[in-house]
Short mmCIF file of C-alpha atoms in Angstrom, two decimals:
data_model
loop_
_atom_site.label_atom_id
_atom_site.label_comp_id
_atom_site.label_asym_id
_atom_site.label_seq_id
_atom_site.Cartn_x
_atom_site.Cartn_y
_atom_site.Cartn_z
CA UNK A 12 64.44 10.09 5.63
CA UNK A 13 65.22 11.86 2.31
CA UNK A 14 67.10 10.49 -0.21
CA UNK A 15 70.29 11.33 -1.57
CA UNK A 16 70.47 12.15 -4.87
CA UNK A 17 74.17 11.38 -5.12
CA UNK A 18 73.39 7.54 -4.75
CA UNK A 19 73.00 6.90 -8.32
CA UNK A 20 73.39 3.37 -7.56
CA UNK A 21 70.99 2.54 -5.26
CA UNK A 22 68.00 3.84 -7.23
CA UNK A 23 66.42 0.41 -8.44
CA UNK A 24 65.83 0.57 -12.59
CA UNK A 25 63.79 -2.00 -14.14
CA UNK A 26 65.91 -4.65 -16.86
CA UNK A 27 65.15 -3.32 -20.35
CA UNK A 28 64.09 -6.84 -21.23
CA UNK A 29 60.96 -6.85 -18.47
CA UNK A 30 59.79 -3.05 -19.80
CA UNK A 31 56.11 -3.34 -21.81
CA UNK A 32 56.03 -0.78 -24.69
CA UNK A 33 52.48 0.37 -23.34
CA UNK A 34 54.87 1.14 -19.94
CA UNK A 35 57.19 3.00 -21.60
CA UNK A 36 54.64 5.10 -23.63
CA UNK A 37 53.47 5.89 -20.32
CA UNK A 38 56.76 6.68 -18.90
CA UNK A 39 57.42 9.58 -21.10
CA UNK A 40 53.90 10.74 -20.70
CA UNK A 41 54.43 11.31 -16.97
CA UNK A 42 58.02 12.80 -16.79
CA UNK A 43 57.12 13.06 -12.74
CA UNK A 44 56.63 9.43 -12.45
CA UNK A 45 60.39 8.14 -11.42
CA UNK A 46 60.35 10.78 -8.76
CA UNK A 47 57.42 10.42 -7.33
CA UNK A 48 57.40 6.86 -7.14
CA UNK A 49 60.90 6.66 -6.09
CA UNK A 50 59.83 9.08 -2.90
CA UNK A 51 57.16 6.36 -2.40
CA UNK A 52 58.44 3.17 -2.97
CA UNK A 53 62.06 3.59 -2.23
CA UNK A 54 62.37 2.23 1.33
CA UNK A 55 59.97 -0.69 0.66
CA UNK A 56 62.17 -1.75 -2.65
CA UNK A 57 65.68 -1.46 -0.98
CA UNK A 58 64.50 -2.95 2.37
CA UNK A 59 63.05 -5.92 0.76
CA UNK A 60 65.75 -6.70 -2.05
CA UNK A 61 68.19 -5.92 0.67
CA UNK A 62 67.17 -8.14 2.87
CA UNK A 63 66.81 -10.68 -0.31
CA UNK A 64 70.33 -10.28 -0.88
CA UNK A 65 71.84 -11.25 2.93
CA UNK A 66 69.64 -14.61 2.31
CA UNK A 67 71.89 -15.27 -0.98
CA UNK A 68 75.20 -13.76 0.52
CA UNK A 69 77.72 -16.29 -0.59
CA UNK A 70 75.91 -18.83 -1.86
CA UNK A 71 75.90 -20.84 -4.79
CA UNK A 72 73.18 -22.80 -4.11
CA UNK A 73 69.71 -22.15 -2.23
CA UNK A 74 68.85 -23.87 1.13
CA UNK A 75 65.64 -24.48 2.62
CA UNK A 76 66.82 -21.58 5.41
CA UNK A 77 66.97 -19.28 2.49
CA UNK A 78 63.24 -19.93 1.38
CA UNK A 79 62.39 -19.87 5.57
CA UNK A 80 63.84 -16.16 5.28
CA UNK A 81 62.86 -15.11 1.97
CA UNK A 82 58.94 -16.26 4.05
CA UNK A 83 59.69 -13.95 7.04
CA UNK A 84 60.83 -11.20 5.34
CA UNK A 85 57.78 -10.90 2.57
CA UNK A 86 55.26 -11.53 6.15
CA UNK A 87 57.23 -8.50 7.40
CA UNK A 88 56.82 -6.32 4.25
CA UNK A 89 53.15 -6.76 5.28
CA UNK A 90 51.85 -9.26 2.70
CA UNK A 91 50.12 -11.52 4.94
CA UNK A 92 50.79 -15.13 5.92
CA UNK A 93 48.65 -16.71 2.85
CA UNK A 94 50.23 -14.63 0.35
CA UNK A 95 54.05 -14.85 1.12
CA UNK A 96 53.32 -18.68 1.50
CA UNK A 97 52.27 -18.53 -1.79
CA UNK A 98 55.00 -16.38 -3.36
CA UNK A 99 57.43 -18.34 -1.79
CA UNK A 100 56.27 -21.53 -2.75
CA UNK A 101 56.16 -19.83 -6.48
CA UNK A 102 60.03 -18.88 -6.09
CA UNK A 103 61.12 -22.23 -4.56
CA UNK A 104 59.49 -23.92 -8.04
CA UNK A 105 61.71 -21.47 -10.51
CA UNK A 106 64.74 -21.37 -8.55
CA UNK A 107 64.91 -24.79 -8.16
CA UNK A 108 64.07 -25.45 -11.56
CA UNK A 109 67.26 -22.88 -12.88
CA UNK A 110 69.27 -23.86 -9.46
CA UNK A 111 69.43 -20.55 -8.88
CA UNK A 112 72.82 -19.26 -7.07
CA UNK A 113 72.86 -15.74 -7.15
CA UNK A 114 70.64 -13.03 -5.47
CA UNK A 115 70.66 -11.22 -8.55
CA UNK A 116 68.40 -13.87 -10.13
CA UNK A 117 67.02 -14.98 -6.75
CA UNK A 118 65.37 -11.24 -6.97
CA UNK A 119 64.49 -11.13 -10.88
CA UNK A 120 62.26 -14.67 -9.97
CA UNK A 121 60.49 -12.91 -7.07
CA UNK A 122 59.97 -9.79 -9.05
CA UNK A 123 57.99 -11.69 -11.83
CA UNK A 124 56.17 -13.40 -9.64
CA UNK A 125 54.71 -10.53 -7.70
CA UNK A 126 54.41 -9.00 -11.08
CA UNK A 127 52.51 -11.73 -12.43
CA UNK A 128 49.96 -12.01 -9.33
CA UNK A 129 49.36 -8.60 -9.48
CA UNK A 130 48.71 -8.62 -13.85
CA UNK A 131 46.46 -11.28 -12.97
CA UNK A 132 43.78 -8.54 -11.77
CA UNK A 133 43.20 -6.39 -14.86
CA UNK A 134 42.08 -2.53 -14.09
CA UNK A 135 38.17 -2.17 -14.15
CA UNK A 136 36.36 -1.33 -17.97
CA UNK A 137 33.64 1.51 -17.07
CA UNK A 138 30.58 1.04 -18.59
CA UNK A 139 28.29 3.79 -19.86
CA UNK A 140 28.25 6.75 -21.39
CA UNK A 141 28.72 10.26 -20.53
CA UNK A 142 30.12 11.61 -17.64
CA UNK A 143 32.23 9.43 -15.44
CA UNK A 144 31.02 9.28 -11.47
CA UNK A 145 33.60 8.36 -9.22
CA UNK A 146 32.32 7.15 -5.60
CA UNK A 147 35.31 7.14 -3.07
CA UNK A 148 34.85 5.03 0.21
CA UNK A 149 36.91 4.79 2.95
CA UNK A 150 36.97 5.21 6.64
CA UNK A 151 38.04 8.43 8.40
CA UNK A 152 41.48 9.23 8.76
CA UNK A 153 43.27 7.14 5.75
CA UNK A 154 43.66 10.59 3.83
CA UNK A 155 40.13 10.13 1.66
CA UNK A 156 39.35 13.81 1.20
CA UNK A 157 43.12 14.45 0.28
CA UNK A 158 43.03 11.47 -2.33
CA UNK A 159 39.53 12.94 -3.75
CA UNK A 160 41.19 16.05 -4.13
CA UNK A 161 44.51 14.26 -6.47
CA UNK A 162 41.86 12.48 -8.06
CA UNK A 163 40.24 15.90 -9.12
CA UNK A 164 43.81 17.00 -9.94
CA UNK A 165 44.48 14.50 -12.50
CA UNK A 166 41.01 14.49 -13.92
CA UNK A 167 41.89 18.43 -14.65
CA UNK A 168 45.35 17.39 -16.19
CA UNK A 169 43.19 14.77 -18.51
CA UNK A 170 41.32 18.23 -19.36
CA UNK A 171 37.88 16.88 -17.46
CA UNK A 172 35.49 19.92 -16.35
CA UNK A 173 35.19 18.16 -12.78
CA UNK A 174 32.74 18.63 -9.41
CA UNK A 175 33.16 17.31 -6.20
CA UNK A 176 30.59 16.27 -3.68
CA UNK A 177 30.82 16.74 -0.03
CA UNK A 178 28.74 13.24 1.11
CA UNK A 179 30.03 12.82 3.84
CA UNK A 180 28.16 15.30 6.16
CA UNK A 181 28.55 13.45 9.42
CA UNK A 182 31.64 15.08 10.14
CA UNK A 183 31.73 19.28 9.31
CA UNK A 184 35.53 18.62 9.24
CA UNK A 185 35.20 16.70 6.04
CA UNK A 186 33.24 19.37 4.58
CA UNK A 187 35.19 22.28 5.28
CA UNK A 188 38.47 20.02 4.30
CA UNK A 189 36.90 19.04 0.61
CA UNK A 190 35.85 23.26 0.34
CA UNK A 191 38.89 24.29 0.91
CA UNK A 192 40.40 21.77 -1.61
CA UNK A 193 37.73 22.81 -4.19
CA UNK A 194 39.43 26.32 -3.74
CA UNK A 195 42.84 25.71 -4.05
CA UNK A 196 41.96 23.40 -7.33
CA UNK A 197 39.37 26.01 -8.92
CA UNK A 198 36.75 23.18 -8.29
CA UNK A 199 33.10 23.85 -7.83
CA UNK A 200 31.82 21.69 -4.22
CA UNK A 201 28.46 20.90 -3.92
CA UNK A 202 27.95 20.26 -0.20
CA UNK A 203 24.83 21.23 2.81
CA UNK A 204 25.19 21.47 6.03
CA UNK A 205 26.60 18.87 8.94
CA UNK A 206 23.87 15.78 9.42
CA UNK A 207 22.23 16.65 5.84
CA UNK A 208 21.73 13.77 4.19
CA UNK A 209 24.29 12.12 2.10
CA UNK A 210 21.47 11.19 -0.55
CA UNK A 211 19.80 14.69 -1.04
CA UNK A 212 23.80 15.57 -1.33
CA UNK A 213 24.27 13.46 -4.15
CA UNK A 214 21.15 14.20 -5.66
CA UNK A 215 21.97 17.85 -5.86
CA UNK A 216 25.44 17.30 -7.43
CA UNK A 217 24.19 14.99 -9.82
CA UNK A 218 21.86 17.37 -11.22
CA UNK A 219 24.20 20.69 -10.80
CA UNK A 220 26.92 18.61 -13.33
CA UNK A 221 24.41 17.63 -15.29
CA UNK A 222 23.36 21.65 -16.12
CA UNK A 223 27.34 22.68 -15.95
CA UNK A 224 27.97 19.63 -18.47
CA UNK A 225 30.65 18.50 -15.90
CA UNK A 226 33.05 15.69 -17.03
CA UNK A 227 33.67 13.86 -13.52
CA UNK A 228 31.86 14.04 -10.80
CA UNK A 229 33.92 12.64 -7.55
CA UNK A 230 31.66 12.19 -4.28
CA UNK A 231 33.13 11.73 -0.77
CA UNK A 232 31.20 9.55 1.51
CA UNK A 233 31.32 8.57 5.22
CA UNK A 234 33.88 6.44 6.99
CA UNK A 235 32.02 5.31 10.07
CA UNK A 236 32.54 1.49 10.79
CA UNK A 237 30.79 1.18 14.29
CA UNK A 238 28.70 -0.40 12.55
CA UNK A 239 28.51 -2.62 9.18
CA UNK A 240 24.58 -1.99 8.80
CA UNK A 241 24.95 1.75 9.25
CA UNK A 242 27.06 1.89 6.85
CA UNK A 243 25.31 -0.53 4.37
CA UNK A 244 22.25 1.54 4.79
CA UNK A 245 24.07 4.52 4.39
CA UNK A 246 26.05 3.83 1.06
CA UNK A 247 23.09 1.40 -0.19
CA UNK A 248 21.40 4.88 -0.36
CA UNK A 249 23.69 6.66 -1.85
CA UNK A 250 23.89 3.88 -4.76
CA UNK A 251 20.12 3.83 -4.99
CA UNK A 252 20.28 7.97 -5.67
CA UNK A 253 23.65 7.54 -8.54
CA UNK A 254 21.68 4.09 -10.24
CA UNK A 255 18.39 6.46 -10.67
CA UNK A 256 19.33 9.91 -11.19
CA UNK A 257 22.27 8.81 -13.26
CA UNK A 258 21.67 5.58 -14.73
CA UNK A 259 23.95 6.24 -18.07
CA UNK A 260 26.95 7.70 -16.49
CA UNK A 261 29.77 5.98 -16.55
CA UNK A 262 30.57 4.76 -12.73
CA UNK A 263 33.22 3.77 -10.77
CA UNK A 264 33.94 2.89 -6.52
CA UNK A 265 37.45 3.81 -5.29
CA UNK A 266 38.15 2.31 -1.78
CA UNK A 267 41.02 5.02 -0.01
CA UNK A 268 43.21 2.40 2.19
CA UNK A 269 46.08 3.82 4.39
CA UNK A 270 49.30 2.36 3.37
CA UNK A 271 50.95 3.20 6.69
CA UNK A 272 47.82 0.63 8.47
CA UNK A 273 49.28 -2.50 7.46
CA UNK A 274 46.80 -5.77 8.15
CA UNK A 275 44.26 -3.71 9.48
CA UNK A 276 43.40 -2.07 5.87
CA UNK A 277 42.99 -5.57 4.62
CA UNK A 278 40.34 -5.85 7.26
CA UNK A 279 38.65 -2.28 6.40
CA UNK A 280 38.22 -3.49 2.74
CA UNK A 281 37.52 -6.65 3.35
CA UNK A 282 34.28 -4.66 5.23
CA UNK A 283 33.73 -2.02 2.73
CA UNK A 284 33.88 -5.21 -0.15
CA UNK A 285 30.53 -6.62 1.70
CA UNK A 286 28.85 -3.23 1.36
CA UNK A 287 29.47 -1.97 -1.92
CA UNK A 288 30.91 -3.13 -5.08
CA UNK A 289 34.68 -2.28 -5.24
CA UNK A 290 36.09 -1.40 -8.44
CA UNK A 291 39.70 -0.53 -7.45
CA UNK A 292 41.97 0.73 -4.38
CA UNK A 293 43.95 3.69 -3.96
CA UNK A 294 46.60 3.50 -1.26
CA UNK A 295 47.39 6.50 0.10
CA UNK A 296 50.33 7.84 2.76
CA UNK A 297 52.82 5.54 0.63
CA UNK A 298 55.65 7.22 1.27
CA UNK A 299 55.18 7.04 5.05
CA UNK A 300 55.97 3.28 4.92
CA UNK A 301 58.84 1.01 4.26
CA UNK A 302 56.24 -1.86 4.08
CA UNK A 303 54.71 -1.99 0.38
CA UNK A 304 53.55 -5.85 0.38
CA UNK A 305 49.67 -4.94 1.57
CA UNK A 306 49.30 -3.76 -2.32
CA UNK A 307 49.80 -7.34 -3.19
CA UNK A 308 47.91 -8.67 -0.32
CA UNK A 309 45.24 -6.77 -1.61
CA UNK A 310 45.46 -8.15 -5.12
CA UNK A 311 45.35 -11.39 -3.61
CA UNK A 312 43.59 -12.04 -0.71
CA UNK A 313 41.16 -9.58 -1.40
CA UNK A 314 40.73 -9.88 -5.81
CA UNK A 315 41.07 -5.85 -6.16
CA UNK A 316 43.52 -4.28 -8.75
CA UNK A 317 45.26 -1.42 -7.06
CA UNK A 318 45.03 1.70 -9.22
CA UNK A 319 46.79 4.35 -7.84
CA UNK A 320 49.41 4.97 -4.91
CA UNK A 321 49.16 8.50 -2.85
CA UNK A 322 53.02 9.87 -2.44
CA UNK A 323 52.47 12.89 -0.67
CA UNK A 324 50.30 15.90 0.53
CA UNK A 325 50.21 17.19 -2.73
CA UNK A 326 47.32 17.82 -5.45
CA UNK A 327 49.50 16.43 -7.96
CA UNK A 328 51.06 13.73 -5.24
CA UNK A 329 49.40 10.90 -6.95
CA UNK A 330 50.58 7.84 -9.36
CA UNK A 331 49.36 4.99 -11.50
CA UNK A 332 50.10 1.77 -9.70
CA UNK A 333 52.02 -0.14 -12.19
CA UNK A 334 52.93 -3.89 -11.26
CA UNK A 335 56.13 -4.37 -12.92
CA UNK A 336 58.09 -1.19 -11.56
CA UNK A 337 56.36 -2.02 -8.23
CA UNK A 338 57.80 -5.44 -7.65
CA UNK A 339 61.24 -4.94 -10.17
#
């Protein structure tokens, strides 16, 4: 449902005394931000806080019904049994402590706490020098090849000469899909034919950005889960190729999780965690959910920072996750 810009009021803005000057910096540096994010995270903010507010309506003081709620409604928002436990338990401490007796402050407590779970997973340092190698895993259908493609978007914003690599060859869709992304974005593809394999793929786009003195090179790779050993033996590969051809690159592994999946992307990355070494998660189809509380599942039950959130269809469709405006 779209929203209407007439209803000044019921856009959420974060409480000047909870901004961090590095946020703000980055604010004005990415004047698309508000909007984007706002078409994102809009239903998942209002239904939760909403919902916070009928547990507080009339109160003065808090009840253990209103922490029974508070429990179904962050289970609901997808954040798994373990974590809303915990947040709960978290909020029950401070409001007690301040005897709380207002939603306003009943939602300012909850805030900082989801804030402060998620700052408690700092974004990854890359190591290395030179160009910066970005492996994106993920299974099929969670909107990897669209992701790859914002991913090349903003490395082209950053100015970064960039290259893609089409590794996952099992499927020609994929393929054709990251080709005809590399045209729109004026992005060289380095890709073979359907059942190549995924190592000779990498090994040739390694080598091509090496002689074009590319900046980034971003490599798809398959999403097959029938089984884990397949996989492993697939992505093992690829690794072996990046570690030897590349060894002084700078390197990164983005795991693509579909927003929309609830539970079942915790599962996919708790799978794609045994396999390969996971340096962050981008959560795409955001703003086809009302149900943002995987991205803090994720931080907790699974120890990965969240990087960046996937608004839309478009290139530029992509945002930095930032905890505080998430959870305020």
């Amino acid at each position: 449902m779209a929203e209407d810009p007439t209803k000044k009021n019921d856009i959420l803005e974060l409480a000047p005394e909870t901004r961090l000057p590095e946020e703000e910096a980055a604010e004005q540096e990415q004047s698309g931000f508000w909007k984007k994010l706002k078409r994102g995270l809009f239903m998942t903010h209002t239904e939760l806080i909403d919902k916070v507010s009928d547990a507080m309506s009339g109160k003065v003081t808090l009840d253990e019904r209103t922490f029974e709620y508070l429990e179904e409604v962050l289970i609901s928002s997808d954040l798994g049994v373990e974590t809303s436990l915990e947040l709960v338990e978290r909020v029950r401490r401070n409001a007690l402590k301040e005897q709380v007796g207002s939603a306003t402050r009943l939602r300012k407590i909850l805030a900082d706490e989801i804030a402060d779970l998620l700052y408690e997973l700092p974004r990854p340092r890359l190591a290395g020098r030179g160009p910066l190698l970005t492996l994106v895993v993920g299974v099929n259908g969670v909107g990897k090849t669209t992701s790859i493609a914002k991913l090349a978007r903003r490395a082209q914003e950053e100015g970064q000469k960039v290259m893609l690599a089409a590794g996952d060859t099992f499927r020609a869709a994929a393929i054709e899909q990251l080709a005809l992304w590399g045209e729109r974005l004026g992005v060289e593809v380095v890709r073979q034919g359907q059942g190549a394999d995924p190592g000779a793929v990498v090994y040739d786009a390694i080598h091509a950005a090496k002689a074009r003195r590319m900046d980034h090179l971003i490599i798809d790779t398959a999403g097959r889960l029938h089984t884990k050993d397949h996989l492993m033996a697939e992505l093992g590969k690829v690794r072996r190729v990046i570690d030897r051809e590349a060894p002084e690159w700078a390197k990164r592994t983005i795991l693509v999780l579909d927003a929309t999946t609830g539970q079942n992307a915790l599962a996919q990355a708790r799978t794609f965690a045994q396999v390969v070494p996971i340096d962050g998660v981008l959560l795409a189809k955001v703003d086809g959910t009302a149900k943002g509380g995987m991205v803090v599942a994720i931080a907790r039950e699974l120890k990965l920072p969240v990087l960046y959130l996937g608004v839309g269809e478009k290139a530029d469709d992509l945002v930095d996750f930032r905890p505080r405006e998430f959870a305020s």
